Structures are given as C-alpha cells and as structure tokens.
Coordinates of C-alpha atoms and ligand atoms in Angstrom, one line a residue:
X7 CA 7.0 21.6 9.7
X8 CA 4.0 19.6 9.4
X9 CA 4.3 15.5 10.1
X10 CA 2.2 14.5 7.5
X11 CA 2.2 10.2 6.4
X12 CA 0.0 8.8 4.1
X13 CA 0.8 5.1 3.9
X14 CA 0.7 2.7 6.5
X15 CA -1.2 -0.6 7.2
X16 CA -2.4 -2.4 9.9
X17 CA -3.4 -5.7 10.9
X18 CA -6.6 -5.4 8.8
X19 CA -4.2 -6.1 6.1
X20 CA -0.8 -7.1 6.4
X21 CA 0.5 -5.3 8.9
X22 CA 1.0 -6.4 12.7
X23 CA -0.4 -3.8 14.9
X24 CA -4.7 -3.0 15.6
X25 CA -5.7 0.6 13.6
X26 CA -5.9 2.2 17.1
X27 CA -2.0 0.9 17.7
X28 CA -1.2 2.3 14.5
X29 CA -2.9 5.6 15.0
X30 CA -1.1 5.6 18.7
X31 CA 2.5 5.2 17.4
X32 CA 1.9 7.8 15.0
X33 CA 1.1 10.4 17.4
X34 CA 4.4 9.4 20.1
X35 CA 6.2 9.7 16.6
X36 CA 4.8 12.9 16.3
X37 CA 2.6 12.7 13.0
X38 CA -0.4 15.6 12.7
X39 CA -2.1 14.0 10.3
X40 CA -2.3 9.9 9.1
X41 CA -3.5 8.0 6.4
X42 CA -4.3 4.2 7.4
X43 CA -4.3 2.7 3.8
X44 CA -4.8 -1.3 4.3
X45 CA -4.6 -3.1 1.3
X46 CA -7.9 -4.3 -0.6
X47 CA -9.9 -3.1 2.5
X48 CA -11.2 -0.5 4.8
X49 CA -12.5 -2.1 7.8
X50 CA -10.2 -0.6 9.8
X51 CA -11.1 3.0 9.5
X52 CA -13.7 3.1 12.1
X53 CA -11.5 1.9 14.9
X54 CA -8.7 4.4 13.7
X55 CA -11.0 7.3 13.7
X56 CA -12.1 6.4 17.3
X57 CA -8.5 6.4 18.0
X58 CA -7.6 9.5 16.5
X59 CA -10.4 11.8 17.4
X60 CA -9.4 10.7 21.1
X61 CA -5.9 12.0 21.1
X62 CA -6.6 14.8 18.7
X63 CA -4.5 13.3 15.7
X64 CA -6.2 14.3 11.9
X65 CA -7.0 11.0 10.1
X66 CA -7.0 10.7 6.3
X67 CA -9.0 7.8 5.3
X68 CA -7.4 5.6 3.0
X69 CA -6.4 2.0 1.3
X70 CA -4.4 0.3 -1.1
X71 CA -5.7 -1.4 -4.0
X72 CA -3.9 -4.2 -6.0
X73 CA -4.0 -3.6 -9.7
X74 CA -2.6 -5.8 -12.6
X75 CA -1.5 -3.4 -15.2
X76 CA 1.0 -4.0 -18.2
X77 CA 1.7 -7.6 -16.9
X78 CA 3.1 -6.3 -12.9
X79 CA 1.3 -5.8 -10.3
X80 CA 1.0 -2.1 -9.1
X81 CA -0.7 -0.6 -5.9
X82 CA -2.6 2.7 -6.3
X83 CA -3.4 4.6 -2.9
X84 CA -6.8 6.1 -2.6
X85 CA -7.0 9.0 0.2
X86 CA -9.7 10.9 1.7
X87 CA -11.7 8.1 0.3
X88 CA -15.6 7.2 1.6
X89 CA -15.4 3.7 3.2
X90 CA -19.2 3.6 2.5
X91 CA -19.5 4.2 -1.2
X92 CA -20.6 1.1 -2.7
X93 CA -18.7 1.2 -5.9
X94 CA -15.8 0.8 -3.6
X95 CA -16.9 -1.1 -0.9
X96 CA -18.2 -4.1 -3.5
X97 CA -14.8 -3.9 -5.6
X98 CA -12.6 -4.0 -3.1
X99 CA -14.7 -7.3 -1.9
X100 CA -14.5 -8.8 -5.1
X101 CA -10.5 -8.5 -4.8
X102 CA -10.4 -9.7 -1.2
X103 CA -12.7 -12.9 -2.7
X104 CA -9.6 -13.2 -5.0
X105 CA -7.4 -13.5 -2.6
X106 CA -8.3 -15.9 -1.1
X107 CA -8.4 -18.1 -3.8
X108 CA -5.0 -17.3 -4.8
X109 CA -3.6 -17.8 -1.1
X110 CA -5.3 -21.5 -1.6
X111 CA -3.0 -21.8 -5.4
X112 CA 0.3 -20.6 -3.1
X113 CA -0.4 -23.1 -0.8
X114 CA -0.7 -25.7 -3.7
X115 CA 2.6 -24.3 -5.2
X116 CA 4.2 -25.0 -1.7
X117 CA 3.6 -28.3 -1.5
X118 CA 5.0 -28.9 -5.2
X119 CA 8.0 -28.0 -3.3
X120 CA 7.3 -30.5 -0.3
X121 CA 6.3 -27.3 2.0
X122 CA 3.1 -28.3 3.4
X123 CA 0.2 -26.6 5.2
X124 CA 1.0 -22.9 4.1
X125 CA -2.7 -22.0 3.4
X126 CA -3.7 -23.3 7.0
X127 CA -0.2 -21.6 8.2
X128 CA -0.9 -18.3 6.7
X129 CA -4.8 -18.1 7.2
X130 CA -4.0 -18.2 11.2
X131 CA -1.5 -15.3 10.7
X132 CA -4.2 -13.3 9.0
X133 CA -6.6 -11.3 11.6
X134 CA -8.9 -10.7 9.0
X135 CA -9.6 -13.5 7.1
X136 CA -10.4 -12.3 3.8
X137 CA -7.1 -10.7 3.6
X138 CA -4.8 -13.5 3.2
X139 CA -1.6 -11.9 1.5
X140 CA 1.9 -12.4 0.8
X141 CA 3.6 -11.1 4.0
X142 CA 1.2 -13.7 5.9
X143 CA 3.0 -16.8 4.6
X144 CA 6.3 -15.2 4.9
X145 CA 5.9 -14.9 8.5
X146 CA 4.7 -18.7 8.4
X147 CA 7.8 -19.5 6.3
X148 CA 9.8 -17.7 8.8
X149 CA 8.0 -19.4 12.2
X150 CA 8.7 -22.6 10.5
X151 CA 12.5 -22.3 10.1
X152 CA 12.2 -22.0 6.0
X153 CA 13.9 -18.5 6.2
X154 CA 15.6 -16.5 8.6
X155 CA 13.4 -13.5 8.0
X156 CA 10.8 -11.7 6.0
X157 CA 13.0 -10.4 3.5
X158 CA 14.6 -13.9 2.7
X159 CA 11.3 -15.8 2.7
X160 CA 10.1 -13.2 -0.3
X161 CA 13.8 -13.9 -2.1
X162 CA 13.3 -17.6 -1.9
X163 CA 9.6 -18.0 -2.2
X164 CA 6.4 -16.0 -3.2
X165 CA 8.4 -14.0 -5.7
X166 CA 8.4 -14.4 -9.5
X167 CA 10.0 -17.8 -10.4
X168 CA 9.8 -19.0 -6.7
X169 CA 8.2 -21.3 -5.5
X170 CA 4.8 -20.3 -3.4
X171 CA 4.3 -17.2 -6.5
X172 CA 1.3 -17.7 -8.4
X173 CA 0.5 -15.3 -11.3
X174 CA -2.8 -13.5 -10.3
X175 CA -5.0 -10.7 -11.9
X176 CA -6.0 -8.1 -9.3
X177 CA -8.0 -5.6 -10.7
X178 CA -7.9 -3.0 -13.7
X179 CA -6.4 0.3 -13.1
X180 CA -9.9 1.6 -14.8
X181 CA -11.7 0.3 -11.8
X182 CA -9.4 1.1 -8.8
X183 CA -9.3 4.9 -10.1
X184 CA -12.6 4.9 -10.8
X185 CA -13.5 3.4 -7.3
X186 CA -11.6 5.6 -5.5
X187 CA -13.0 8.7 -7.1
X188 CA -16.7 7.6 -7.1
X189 CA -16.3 7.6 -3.5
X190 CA -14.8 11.2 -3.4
X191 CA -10.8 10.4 -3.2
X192 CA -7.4 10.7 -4.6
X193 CA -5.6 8.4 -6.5
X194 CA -1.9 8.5 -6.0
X195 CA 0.3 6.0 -7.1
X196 CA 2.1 4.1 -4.6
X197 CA 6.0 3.3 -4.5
X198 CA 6.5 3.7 -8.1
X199 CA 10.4 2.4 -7.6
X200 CA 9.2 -0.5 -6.9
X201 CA 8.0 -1.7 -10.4
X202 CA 9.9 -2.9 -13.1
X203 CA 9.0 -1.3 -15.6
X204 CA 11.5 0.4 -17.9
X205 CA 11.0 4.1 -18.4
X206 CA 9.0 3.9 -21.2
X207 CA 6.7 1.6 -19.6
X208 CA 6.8 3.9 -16.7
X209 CA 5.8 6.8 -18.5
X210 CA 2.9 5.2 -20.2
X211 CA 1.7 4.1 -16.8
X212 CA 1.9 7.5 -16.0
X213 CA 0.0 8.9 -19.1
X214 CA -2.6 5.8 -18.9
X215 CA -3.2 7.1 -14.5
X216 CA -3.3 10.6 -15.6
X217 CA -5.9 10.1 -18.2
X218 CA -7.9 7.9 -15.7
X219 CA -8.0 11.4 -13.3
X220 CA -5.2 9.8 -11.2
X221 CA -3.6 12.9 -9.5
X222 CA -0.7 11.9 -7.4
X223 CA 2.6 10.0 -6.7
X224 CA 4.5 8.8 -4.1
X225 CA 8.3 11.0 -3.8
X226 CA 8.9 9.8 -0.5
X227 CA 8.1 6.4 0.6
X228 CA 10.1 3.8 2.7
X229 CA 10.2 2.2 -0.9
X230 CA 12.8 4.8 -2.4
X231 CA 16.0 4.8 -1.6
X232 CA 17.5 8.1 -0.8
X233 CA 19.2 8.2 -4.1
X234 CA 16.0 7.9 -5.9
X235 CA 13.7 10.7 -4.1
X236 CA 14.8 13.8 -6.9
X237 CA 13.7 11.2 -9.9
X238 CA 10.5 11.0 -8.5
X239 CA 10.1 14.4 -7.5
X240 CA 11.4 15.1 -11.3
X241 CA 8.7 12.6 -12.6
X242 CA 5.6 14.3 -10.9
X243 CA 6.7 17.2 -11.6
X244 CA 6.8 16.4 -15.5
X245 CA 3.3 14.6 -14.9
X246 CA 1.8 17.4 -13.1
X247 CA 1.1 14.5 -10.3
X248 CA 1.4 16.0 -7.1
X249 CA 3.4 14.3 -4.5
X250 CA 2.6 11.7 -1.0
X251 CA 4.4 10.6 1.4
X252 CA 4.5 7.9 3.4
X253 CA 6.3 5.1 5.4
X254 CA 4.6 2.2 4.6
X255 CA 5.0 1.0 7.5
X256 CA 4.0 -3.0 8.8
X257 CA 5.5 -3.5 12.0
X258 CA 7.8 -2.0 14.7
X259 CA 11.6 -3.1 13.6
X260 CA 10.3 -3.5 9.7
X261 CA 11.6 -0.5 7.7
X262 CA 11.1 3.0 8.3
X263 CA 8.3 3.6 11.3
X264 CA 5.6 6.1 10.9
X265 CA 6.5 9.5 10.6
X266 CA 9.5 9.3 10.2
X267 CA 10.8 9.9 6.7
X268 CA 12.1 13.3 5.3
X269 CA 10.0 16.5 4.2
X270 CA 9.3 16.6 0.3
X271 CA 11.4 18.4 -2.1
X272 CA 10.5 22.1 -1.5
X273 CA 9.1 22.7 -5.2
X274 CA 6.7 19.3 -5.1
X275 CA 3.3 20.3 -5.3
X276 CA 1.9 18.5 -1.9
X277 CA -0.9 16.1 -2.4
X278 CA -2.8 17.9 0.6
X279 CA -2.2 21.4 -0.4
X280 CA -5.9 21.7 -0.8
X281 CA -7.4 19.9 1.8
X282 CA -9.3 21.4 3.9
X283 CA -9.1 19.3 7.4
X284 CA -5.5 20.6 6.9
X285 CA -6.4 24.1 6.4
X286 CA -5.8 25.2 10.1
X287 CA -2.5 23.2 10.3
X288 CA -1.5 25.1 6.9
X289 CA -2.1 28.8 8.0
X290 CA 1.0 30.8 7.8
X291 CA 2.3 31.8 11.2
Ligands
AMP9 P1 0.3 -9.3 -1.6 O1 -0.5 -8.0 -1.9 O2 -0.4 -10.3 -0.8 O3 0.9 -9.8 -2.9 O4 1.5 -8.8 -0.7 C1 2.2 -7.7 -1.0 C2 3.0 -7.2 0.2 O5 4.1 -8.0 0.5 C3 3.5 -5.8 0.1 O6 2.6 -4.9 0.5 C4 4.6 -5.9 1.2 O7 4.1 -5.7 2.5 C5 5.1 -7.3 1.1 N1 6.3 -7.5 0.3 C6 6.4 -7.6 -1.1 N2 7.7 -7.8 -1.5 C7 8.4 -7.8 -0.3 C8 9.8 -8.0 -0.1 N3 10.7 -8.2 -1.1 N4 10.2 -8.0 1.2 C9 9.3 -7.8 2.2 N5 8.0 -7.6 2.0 C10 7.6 -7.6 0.8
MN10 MN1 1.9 -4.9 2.6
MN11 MN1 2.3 -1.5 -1.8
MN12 MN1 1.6 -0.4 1.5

C-alpha cells in the first residue's frame, strides 16, 4: 500500500522541525508522497522540494488556511496548490498581517491576567515572524512554568473564555476556496471533528464548501479518534467529497508522527485518485 500524508506543518508555521526535517522524517517513516501544508503560508515549499527531489520522496504542495465561518474558526487545506499565484500569495499575506495583530491583542489579554511579556515570549518562538500563532505562546506558557504542557496551556488559556483568546476574523471561506483554486488546487476540509458545530451546522458547511467547488475531506487525520473515522468516511461519501489523510503532525512526541496513521476506508473515493504525479505509484501490479 501506498504511504500517502497530506497534512503536516513545519516551522514555517507552527510546527518545530525546518521543511527539509519534515520532508526527512517522512521518508525514514516511509511515506511516498507528502503534503507540507503550513498554516497561512507557503514559504516553506521551496526548501521541501529541494529536500524531496534529493531523496526521491513525491511532494504535494500545500497549506492551511484559517477561515471564520458560522462564528468558528475552520481550516481548509489546499493541495497541489501554486505557491506563485498571486491571488494566493497576496491573501494568505493579508491573513499573516492579521496575525500579527491579533498575537499583539493575546498578549494584552495576558496581562489582564498579570501574565506579562507573551507577545515578546511568543514572537521569539516563531521562526517566521509573520506567523505568530497559538501553539507559539503555548510553548512560552509552558517554558515559563504556566502549564505543564501544550495541551494544558490551550485548556487554561488561548481557548474560548480563557484568558490569552481573543475573538478574531480570519478570512471568508469564499476567498480561501477561491484562492486555492485560482492557483490550480484542491480544497479539502481539514479535521472536520474538530468543530463544534452541531450536525446541521455541519452539513450546511458542507453544502456552503461544496457549492464553493470545495472537493474533499479529511477521514483520517490525527484529529479523529478512531471511533470517529466511519462518520467521516459516511459524510464524504453523502457529500460526494473525496477523502485526505493526514497526521498533522508538529513535532516529534506531539500526536501521531508522519505517516503513520491507518489506510482509508476501502470504499472512500481518495483525494489523489486522479493525480497524475501519482500515476506511476497507482499502476496496478
Ligand atoms: P492558531 O491558528 O494560531 O489559532 O493556532 C491553531 C493551532 O493551535 C492548531 O493548528 C494546533 O496546532 C494548535 N492547537 C489548537 N488547539 C489545540 C489544543 N487543544 N491542544 C494543542 N494544540 C492545539
Ligand atoms: Mn497548528
Ligand atoms: Mn488545523
Ligand atoms: Mn494542521
């Protein structure tokens, strides 16, 4: 079987490890073809080519763009985009611009709370510097003795009704479909077990992608638990979405590592069935 994974960041975004670190742990893990997918940015997709043309591993470009739809934030996942296309490159600089001016309002929210220097804290964790994001202070927070780890830091701040959250509108699901297939990609939604919306809410999300020319979803992800990959596999199936997978992975000991997550359910339409840099990989033998 083919290791395919379509999700993962690096330290262009939030992640901890360079694009060509990434792309190296994917092929020990064993993965034929990878999609990096930072979020809001896709300044890492030159390095990770270099990387993966060296050691003969296929590489899917690809991001993550952060979307305020139906009062949540949602991510939507653009593969086999062009980094180059301006509609993209200019809206995914206009997000990264917000971001920076919402990691300045967390910051102020800290210090309500008598936690102070977060900004500064977080901007030093941050490689790139216009991608200031969540998992940045929660490292900070951490590295400060504020929580024991990454997953408490998000329970007792930077979530919904804690202190260091700040309400923030990313952009429309219009644009980030639209971006993403101006510059010749997919658009698959990403971990959508992670919202919380109801299911009538969900569905509408659905019908509103789908109308947009959205195409896929993500079954398998290091989102979903176990329990949860048939609903999703159910869902796309009722959308006519075809189905992703990936780990999401951020950093060695964080989650599920690349690669290595179960196949699809067998009657999921895959999201590369068609591609052609896949084609030789696909072949029947
Ligand atoms: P941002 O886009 O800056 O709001 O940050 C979102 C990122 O925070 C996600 O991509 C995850 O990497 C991370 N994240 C969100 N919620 C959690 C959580 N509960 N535990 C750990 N990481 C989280
Ligand atoms: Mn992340
Ligand atoms: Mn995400
Ligand atoms: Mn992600």
């Amino acid at each position: 079987m083919l290791n395919i994974d379509l999700h993962c960041h690096s330290n262009v975004s939030d992640g901890v490890l360079s694009p060509a670190e990434v792309v190296a742990r994917a092929a020990a893990n064993g993965v034929d073809a990878l999609a990096l997918t930072d979020h809001d940015d896709v300044a890492g997709l030159v390095a990770a080519q270099a990387a993966a043309d060296a050691i003969g591993l296929t590489l899917i470009k690809g991001v993550e763009i952060s979307v305020s739809w139906g009062g949540q934030t949602v991510h939507i996942v653009g593969l086999r985009v062009d980094p180059a296309h301006p509609d993209l490159a200019d809206g995914l600089y206009d997000i990264r611009l917000g971001r920076i001016e919402r990691a300045r309002r967390m910051g102020d929210d800290l210090a309500q709370s008598g936690i102070f220097g977060a900004y500064e804290g977080a901007y030093d964790y941050a490689v790139n510097k216009q991608m200031v994001g969540r998992t940045h202070f929660a490292r900070w927070l951490v590295a400060q003795g504020h929580a024991p780890d990454i997953r408490t830091a998000f329970r007792r701040f930077l979530t919904r009704g804690n202190p260091g959250y700040v309400e923030h509108e990313w952009t429309t699901l219009e644009n980030a479909v639209g971006w993403i297939r101006a510059s010749g990609g997919m658009a698959v939604v990403a971990h959508p077990g992670r919202y919380a919306f109801n299911a009538r809410e969900l569905h509408l999300f659905l019908d509103a992608f789908r109308a947009l020319g959205g195409e896929g979803i993500e079954v398998i992800t290091g989102s979903h638990h176990p329990s949860e990959y048939g609903k999703f596999a159910d869902l796309a199936r009722a959308f006519g979405l075809k189905a992703s997978r990936g780990a999401d992975f951020h950093a060695p000991g964080e989650g599920i590592d690349i690669g290595r997550l179960p196949a699809l359910p067998h009657y999921c339409q895959p999201v590369w069935q068609d591609w052609p840099e896949l084609a030789t990989h696909l072949l029947p033998h």
